[in-house]
Short mmCIF file of C-alpha atoms in Angstrom, two decimals:
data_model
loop_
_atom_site.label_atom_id
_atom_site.label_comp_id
_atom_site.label_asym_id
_atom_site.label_seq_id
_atom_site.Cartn_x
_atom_site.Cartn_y
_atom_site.Cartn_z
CA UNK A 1 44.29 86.79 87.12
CA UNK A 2 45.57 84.22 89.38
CA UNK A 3 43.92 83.40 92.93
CA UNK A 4 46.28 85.09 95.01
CA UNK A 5 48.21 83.98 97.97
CA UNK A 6 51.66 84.39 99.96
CA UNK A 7 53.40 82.25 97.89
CA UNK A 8 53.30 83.73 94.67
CA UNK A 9 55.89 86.39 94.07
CA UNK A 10 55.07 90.06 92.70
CA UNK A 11 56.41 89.69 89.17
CA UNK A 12 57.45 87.20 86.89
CA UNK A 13 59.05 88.41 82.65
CA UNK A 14 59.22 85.47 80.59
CA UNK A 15 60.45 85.70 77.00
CA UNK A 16 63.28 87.89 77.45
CA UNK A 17 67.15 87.80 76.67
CA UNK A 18 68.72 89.44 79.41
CA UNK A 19 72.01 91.33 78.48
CA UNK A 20 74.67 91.89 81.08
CA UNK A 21 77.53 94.20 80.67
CA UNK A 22 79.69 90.77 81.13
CA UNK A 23 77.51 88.32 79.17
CA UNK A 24 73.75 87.58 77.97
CA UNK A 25 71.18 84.81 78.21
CA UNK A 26 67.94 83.67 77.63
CA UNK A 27 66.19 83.42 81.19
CA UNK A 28 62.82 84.39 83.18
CA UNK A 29 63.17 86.76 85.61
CA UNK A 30 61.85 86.68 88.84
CA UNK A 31 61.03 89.45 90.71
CA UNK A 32 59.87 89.79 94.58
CA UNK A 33 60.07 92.71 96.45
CA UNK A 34 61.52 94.87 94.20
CA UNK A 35 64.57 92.78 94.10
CA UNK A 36 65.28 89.82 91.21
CA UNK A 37 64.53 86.77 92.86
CA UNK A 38 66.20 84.42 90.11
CA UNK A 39 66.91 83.97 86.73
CA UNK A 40 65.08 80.38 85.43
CA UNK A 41 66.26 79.23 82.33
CA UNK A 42 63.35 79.56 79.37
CA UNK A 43 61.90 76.00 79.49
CA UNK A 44 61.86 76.07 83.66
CA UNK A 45 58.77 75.88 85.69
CA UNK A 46 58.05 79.25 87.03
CA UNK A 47 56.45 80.59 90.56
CA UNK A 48 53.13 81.48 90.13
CA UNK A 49 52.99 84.88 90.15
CA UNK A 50 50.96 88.45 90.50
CA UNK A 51 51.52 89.09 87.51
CA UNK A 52 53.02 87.51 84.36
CA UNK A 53 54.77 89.59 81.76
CA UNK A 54 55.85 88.41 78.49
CA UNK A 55 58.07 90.59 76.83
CA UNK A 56 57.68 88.47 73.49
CA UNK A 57 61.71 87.74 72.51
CA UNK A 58 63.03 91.11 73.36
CA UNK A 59 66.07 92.16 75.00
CA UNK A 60 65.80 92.54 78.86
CA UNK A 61 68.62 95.76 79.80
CA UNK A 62 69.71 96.56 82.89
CA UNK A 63 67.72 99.96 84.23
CA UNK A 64 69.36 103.36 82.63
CA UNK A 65 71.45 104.78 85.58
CA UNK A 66 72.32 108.56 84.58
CA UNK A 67 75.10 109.96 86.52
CA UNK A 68 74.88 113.22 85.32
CA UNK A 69 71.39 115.20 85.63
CA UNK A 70 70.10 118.86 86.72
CA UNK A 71 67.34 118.54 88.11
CA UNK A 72 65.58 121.91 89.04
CA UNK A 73 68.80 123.78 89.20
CA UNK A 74 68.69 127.37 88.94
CA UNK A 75 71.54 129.11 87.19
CA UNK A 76 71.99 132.83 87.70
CA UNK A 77 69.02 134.38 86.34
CA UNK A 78 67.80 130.73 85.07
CA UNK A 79 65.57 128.20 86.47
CA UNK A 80 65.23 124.94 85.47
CA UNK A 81 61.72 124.18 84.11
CA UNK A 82 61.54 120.60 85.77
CA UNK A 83 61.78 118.95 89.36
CA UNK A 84 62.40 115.77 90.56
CA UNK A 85 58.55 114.55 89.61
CA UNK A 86 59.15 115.46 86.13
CA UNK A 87 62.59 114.28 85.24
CA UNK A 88 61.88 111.11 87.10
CA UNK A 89 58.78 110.77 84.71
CA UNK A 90 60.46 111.53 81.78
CA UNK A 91 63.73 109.13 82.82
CA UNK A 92 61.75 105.90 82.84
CA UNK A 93 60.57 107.05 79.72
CA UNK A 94 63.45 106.48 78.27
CA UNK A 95 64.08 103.43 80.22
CA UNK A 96 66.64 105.18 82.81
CA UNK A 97 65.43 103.96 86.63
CA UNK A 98 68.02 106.06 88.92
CA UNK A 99 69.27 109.19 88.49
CA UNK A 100 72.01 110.99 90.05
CA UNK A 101 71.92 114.97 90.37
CA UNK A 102 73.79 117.85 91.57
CA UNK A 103 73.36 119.99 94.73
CA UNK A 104 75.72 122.83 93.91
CA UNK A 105 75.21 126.22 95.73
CA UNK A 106 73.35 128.75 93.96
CA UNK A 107 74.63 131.68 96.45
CA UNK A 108 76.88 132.41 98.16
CA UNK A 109 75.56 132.13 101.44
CA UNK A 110 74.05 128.83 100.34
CA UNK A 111 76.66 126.04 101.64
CA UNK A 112 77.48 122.54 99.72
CA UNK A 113 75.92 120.62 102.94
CA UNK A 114 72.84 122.96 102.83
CA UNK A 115 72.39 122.20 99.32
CA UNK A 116 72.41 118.68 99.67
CA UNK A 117 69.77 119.00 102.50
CA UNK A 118 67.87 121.05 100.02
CA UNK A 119 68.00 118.52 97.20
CA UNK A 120 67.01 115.63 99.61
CA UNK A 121 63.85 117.43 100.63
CA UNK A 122 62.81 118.21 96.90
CA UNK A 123 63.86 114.37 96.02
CA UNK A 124 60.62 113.13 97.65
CA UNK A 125 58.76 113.12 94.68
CA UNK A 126 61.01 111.25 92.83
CA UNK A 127 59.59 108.44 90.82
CA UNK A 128 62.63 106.52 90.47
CA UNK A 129 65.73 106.05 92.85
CA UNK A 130 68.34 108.92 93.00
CA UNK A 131 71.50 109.72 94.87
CA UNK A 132 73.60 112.96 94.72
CA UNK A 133 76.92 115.04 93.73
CA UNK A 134 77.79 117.05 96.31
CA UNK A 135 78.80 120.76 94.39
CA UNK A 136 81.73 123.34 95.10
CA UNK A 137 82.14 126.97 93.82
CA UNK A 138 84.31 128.62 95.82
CA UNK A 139 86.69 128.64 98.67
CA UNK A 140 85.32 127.84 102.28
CA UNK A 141 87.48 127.80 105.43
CA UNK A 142 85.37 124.52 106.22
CA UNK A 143 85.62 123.27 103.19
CA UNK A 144 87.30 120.01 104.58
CA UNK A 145 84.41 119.50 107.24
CA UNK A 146 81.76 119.84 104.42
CA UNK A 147 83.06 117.13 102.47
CA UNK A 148 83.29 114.93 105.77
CA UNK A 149 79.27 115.59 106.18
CA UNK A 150 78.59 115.33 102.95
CA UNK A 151 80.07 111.64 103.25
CA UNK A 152 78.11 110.71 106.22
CA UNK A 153 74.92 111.98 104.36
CA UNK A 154 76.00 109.37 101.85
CA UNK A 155 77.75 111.24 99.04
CA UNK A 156 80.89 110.71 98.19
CA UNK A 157 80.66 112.56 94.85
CA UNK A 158 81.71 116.26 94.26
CA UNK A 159 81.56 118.14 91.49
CA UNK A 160 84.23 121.44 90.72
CA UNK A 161 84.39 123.69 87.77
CA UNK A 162 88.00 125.12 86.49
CA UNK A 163 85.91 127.39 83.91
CA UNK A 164 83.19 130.28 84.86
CA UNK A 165 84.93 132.59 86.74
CA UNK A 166 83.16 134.90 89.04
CA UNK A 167 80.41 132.30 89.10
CA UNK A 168 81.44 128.56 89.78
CA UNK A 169 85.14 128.21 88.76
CA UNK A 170 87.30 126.94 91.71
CA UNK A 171 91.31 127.15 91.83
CA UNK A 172 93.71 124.61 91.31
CA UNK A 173 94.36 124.46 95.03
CA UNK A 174 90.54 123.69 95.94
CA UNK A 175 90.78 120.90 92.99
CA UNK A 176 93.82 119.66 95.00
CA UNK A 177 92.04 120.15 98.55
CA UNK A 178 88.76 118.23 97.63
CA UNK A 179 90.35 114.89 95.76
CA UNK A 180 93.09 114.67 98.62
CA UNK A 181 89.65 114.39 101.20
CA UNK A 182 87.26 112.50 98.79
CA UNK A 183 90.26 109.53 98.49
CA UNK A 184 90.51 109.31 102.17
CA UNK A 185 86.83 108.91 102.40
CA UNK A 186 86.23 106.62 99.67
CA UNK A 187 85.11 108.92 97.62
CA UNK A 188 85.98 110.85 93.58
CA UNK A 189 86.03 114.37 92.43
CA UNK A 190 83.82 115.32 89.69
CA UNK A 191 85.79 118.17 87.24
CA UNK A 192 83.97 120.23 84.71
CA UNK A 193 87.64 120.70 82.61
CA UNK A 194 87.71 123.64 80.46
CA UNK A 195 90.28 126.10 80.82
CA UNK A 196 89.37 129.43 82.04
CA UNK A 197 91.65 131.56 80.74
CA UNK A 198 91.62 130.12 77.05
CA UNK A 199 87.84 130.75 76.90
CA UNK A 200 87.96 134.43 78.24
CA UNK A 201 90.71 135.37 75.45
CA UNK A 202 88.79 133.36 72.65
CA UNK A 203 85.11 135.08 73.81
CA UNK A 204 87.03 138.38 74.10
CA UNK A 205 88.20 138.12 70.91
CA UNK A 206 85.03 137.10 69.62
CA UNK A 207 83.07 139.96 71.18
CA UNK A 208 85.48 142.26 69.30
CA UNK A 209 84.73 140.63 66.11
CA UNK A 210 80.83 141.07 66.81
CA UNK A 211 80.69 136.91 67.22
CA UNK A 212 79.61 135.82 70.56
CA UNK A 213 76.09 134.70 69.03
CA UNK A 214 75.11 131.27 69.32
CA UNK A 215 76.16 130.21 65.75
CA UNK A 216 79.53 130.92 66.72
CA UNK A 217 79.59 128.98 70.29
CA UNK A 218 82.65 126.75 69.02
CA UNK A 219 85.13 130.14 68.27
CA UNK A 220 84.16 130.55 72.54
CA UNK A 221 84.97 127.28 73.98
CA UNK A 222 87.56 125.61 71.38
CA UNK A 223 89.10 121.82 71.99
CA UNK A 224 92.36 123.60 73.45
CA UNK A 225 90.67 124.55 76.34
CA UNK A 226 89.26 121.69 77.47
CA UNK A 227 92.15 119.43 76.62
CA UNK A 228 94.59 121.48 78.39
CA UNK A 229 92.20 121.22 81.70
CA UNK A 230 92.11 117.42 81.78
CA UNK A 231 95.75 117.75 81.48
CA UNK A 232 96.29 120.02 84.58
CA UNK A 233 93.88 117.62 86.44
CA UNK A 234 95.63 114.32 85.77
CA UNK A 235 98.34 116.19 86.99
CA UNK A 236 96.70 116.76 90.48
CA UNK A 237 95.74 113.65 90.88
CA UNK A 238 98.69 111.40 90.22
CA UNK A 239 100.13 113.92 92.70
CA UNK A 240 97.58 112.33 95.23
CA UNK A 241 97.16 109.03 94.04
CA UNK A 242 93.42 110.00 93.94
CA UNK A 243 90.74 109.03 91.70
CA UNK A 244 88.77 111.79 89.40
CA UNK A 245 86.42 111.79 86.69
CA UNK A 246 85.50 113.99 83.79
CA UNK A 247 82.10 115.24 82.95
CA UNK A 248 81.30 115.42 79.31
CA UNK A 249 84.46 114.58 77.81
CA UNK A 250 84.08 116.15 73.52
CA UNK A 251 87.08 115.48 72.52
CA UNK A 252 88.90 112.20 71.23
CA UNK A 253 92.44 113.97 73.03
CA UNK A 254 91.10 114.45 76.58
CA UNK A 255 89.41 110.74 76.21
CA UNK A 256 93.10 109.95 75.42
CA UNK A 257 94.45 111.48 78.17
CA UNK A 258 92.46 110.09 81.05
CA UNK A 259 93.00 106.53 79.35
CA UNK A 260 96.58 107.00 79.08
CA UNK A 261 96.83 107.54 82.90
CA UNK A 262 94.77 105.03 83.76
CA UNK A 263 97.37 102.48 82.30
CA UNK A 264 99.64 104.22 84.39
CA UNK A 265 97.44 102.74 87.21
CA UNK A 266 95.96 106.42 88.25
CA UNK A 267 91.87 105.87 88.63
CA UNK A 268 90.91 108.50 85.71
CA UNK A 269 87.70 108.17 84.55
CA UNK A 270 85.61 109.68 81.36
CA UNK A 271 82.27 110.25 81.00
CA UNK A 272 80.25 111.38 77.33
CA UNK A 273 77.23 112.44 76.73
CA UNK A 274 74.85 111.90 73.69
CA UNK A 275 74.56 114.79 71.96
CA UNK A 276 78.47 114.60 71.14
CA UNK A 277 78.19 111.03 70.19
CA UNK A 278 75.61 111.94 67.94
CA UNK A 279 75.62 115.89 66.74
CA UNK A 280 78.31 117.55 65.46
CA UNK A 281 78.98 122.06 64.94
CA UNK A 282 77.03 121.81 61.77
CA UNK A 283 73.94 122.27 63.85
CA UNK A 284 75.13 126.12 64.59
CA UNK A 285 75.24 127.17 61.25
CA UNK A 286 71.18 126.71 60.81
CA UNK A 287 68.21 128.33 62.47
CA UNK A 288 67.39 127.67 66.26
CA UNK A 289 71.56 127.32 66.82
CA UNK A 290 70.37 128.38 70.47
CA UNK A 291 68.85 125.50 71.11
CA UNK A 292 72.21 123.10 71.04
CA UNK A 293 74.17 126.26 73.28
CA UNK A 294 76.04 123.60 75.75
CA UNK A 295 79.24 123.72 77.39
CA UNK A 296 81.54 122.21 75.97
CA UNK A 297 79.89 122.92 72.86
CA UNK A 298 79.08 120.38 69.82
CA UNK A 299 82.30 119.49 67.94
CA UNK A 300 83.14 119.07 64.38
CA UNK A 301 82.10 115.52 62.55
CA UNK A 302 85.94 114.97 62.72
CA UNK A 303 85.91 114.71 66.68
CA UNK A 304 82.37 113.49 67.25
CA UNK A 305 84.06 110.30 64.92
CA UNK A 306 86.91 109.92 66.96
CA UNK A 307 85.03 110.04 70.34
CA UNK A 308 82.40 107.24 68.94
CA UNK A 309 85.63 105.42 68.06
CA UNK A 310 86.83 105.85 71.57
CA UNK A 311 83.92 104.39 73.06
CA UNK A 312 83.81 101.33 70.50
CA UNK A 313 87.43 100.70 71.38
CA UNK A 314 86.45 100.73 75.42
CA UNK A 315 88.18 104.18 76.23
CA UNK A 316 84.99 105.52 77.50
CA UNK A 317 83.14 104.72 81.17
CA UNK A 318 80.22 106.17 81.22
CA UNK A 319 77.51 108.35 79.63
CA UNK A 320 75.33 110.58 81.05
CA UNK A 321 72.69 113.01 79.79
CA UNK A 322 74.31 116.24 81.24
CA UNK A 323 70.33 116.87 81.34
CA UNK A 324 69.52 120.65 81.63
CA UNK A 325 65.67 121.62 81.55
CA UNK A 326 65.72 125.38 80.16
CA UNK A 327 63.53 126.23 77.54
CA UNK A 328 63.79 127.30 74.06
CA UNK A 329 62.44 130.50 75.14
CA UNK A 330 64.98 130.93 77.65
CA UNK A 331 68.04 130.14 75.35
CA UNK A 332 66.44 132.69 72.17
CA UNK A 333 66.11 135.58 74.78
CA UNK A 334 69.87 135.40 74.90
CA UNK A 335 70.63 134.21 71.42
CA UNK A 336 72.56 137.20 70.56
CA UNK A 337 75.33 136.21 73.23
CA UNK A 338 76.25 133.13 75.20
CA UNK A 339 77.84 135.16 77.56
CA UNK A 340 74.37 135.75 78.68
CA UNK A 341 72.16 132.40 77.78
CA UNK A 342 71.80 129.16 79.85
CA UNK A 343 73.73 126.41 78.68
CA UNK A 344 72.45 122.57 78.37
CA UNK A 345 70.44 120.61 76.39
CA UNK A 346 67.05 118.47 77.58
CA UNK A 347 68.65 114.57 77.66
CA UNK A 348 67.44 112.75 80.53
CA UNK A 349 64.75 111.11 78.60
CA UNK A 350 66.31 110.06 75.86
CA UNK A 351 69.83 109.71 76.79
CA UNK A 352 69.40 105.94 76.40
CA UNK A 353 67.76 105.95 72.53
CA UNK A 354 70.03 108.93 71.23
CA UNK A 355 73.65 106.79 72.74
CA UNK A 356 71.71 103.40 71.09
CA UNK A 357 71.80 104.91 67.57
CA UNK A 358 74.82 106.47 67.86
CA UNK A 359 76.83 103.41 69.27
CA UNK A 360 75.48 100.43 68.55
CA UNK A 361 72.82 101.00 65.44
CA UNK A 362 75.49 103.14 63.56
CA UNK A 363 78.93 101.95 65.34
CA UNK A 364 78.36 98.54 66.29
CA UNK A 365 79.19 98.66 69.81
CA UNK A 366 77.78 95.24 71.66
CA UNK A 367 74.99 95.23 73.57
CA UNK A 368 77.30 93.86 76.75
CA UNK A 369 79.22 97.00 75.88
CA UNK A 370 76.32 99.70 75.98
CA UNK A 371 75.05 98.47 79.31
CA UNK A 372 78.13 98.90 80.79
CA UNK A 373 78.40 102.50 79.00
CA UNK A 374 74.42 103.35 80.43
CA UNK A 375 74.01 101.77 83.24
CA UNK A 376 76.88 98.91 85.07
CA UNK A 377 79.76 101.22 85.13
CA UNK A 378 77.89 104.45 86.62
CA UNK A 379 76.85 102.17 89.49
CA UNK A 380 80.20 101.18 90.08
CA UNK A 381 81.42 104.57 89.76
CA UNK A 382 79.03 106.17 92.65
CA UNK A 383 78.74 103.50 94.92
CA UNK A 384 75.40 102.24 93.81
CA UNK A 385 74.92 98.44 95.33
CA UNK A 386 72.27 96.38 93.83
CA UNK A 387 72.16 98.57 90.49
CA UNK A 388 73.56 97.88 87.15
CA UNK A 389 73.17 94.46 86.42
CA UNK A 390 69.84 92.10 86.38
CA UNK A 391 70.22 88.94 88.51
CA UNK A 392 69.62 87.44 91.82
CA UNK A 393 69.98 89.95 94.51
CA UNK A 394 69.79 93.00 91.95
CA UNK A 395 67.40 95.76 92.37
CA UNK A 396 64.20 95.68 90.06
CA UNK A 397 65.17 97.44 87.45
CA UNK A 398 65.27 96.99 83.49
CA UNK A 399 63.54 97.68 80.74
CA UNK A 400 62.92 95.87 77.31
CA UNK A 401 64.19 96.60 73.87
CA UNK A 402 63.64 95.97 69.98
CA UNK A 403 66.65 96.84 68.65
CA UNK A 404 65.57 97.04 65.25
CA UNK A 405 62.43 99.54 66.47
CA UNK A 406 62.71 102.65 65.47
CA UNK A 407 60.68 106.19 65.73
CA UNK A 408 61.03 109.86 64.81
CA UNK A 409 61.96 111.97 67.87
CA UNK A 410 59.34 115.09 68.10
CA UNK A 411 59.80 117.09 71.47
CA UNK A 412 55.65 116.70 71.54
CA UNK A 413 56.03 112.89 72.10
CA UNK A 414 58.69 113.45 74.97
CA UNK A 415 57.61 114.19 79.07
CA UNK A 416 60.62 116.20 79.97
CA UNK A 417 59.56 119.95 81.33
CA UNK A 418 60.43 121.85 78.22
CA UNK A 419 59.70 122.94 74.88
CA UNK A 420 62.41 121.43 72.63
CA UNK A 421 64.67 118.49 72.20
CA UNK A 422 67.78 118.10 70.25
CA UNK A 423 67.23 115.38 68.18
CA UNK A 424 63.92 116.92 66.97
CA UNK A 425 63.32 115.09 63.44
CA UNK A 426 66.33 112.27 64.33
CA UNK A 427 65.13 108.67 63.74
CA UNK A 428 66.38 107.16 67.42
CA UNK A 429 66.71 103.47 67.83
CA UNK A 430 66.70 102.08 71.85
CA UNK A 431 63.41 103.35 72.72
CA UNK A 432 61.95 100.84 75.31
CA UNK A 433 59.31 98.41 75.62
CA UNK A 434 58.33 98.12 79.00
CA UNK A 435 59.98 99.32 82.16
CA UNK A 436 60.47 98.03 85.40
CA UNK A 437 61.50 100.01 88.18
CA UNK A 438 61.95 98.84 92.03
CA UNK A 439 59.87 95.54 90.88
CA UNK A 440 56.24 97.48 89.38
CA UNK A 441 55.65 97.55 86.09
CA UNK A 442 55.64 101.27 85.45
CA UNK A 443 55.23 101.06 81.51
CA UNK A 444 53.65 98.31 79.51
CA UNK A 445 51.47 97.87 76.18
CA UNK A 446 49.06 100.08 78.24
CA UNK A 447 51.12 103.64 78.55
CA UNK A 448 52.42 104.88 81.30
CA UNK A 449 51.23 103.96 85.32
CA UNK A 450 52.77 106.72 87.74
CA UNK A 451 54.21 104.47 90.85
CA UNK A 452 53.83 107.96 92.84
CA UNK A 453 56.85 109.21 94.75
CA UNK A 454 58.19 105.99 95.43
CA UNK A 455 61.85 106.60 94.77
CA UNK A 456 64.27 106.11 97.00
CA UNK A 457 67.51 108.47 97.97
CA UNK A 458 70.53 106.11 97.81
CA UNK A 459 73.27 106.53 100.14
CA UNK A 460 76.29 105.95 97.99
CA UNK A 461 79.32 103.49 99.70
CA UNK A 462 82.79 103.74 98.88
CA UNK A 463 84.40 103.13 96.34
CA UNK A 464 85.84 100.34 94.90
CA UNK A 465 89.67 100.36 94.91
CA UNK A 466 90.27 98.23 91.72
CA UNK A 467 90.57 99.91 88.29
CA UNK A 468 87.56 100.27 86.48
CA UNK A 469 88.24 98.07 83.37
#
């Protein structure tokens, strides 16, 4: 180790190609207080440094940032299995560095503000940086006020459901309410976009026929629903001029939609998720269906195809686990109806390998292409400064990849809070080397070192007034 004095800086990765979402290029990184100091070119004397880390010719990504996590949410009669500790654990193992979760109410006395103060108090033990979507499920006479707190507790973010009615599902006129005050605050509505009344006439109809079991999730939720959601949206919010984005897009025809306004110059955004890049419906027709029960659900190979395409062809933002910590116990108590069983699927730790296979080792999507997709884009998208992108001035962050290393996922490998993952069995590609988050080394040829709660809550900024491109 070298003799150490104030002039060396904390961490210097030589070897490495680092990969941009706008371009790549061989270069040492230089990292000092948690921030990249400067990118050398290879052949460049270095700083003498802490510590030296050669990361032998691999790729050098920008830090995983997952817009779209659960972290400890409770659900009705459902808790979450994980808090912030474990998810954060469990994100850099999979090479994501900030995280972004949800404080929606979960009563009705609970408000959107007090949920947020909640969620910041059980955010100290995060091990990686995290900001927050503010939630809404009902009506509130100070609805407007929240939102204006919410802002100057730094989120700008909300999210609103137009499906679970009774429970979460908010009317057209509270959609309307909360973009018109997001915009004027810099900020975007999040929309969950399934149509209610489409689902409760297909699940009635399947109840009748004795088919509300998890095998038959797709007969409760079809395409038609959620396409005909986005639509009503998009509708809303060229009305305002106002920015939105869609959570877990499934199908190729709402990914259409929200592409086709935004060449009408309306800021419409889409996010994805893995397990639709990657599954398809086939998996409800064998035992353990339960454990894929996610709304929307898994589509047929014909869809899944068409949204891969969309994201190859750029008509895609953003992906994001949708990460839901409930246990495979929790879902087969229920199996016998989805009415009844939690929905979501375990992703926050491998959100990064599972959209690598399915993008660029089987589609051939660039690497410039995925970063954006995993990590750039979602910064831009909630305000995140100094995230996204490796270079002087950026945050930390990154991780290294093989992209020709692969391994067999098996949930008993994996350090998220629950029993079961998706892609038990799945050969993933994307897994990565070593991680650095906020400038430490938290994974390396020697496993695993816990920073400790070191993450930081991120006050998000406003929003960028350009289209997203």
């Amino acid at each position: 180790m070298p003799e150490q004095n104030d002039q060396m800086v904390d961490l210097v990765v030589t070897g490495g190609t680092v990969v941009n979402a706008s371009h790549r290029q061989e270069a040492t990184v230089v990292v000092n207080h948690g921030t990249v100091q400067a990118l050398l070119a290879p052949n460049t004397t270095v700083p003498a440094a802490r510590r030296v880390l050669d990361v032998q010719g691999r790729l050098l990504l920008p830090g995983g940032i997952d817009p779209h996590c659960h972290i400890g949410e409770i659900v009705g009669d459902h808790a979450g299995q994980d808090d912030y500790e474990s998810a954060t654990i469990a994100a850099l193992h999979g090479g994501t560095t900030t995280v972004v979760n949800f404080a929606i109410p979960e009563s009705e006395e609970e408000s959107p503000v007090d949920c947020a103060r909640r969620r910041l108090t059980e955010g100290k033990g995060a091990r990686t940086d995290h900001a927050l979507h503010g939630g809404l499920v009902r009506w509130d006479p100070a609805l407007v006020n929240h939102i204006a707190e919410l802002a100057t507790m730094g989120i700008r973010t909300i999210k609103m459901f137009t499906t679970y009615r009774g429970e979460r599902m908010v009317t057209p006129e509270v959609v309307l309410e909360v973009l018109r005050s997001l915009h004027r605050l810099g900020g975007m509505g999040y929309v969950h976009a399934e149509a209610d009344h489409v689902i409760e006439d297909a699940l009635a109809l399947c109840a009748k026929a004795g088919r509300v079991d998890a095998s038959h999730l797709p007969e409760t939720r079809p395409a038609l629903a959620e396409n005909a959601a986005v639509a009503q949206v998009l509708a809303t919010a060229q009305h305002l001029s106002a920015p939105v984005y869609f959570v877990h897009q499934s199908t190729p025809e709402a990914v259409a939609q929200v592409r086709a306004a935004r060449r009408k110059g309306l800021r419409a955004y889409t996010e994805t998720c893995p397990h639709y890049l990657l599954l398809n419906d086939s998996v409800y027709d064998k035992p353990g269906s339960e454990g894929f029960v996610c709304c929307p659900p898994l589509r047929g190979d014909e869809l899944r195809q068409g949204l891969v395409t969309a994201a190859l062809v750029g008509d895609v933002d953003t992906i994001g686990s949708d990460h839901c910590c409930f246990s495979l116990e929790q879902k087969s108590a229920t199996r016998d109806d989805v009415r009844h069983m939690p929905n979501g699927l375990p992703g926050v730790e491998t959100r990064i390998p599972a959209a690598f296979t399915a993008l660029v080792t089987r589609a051939g999507v660039s690497l410039e292409r995925f970063v954006a997709l995993t990590s750039t884009n979602a910064a831009r998208l909630n305000g995140l400064q100094g995230k996204g992108w490796i270079g002087p001035g950026a945050d930390a962050d990154f991780y290294s990849l093989d992209p020709d290393a692969s391994r067999t996922t098996d949930s008993a490998d994996l350090h998220m809070a629950t029993d079961y993952t998706p892609y038990q069995g799945v050969t993933l590609y994307g897994w990565p080397g070593e991680v650095v988050a906020g400038g430490r080394v938290v994974i390396d040829d020697d496993g695993f070192h816990d920073p400790g709660p070191v993450g930081r809550f991120l006050s998000t900024h406003p929003l960028d007034d350009a289209l997203l491109t």
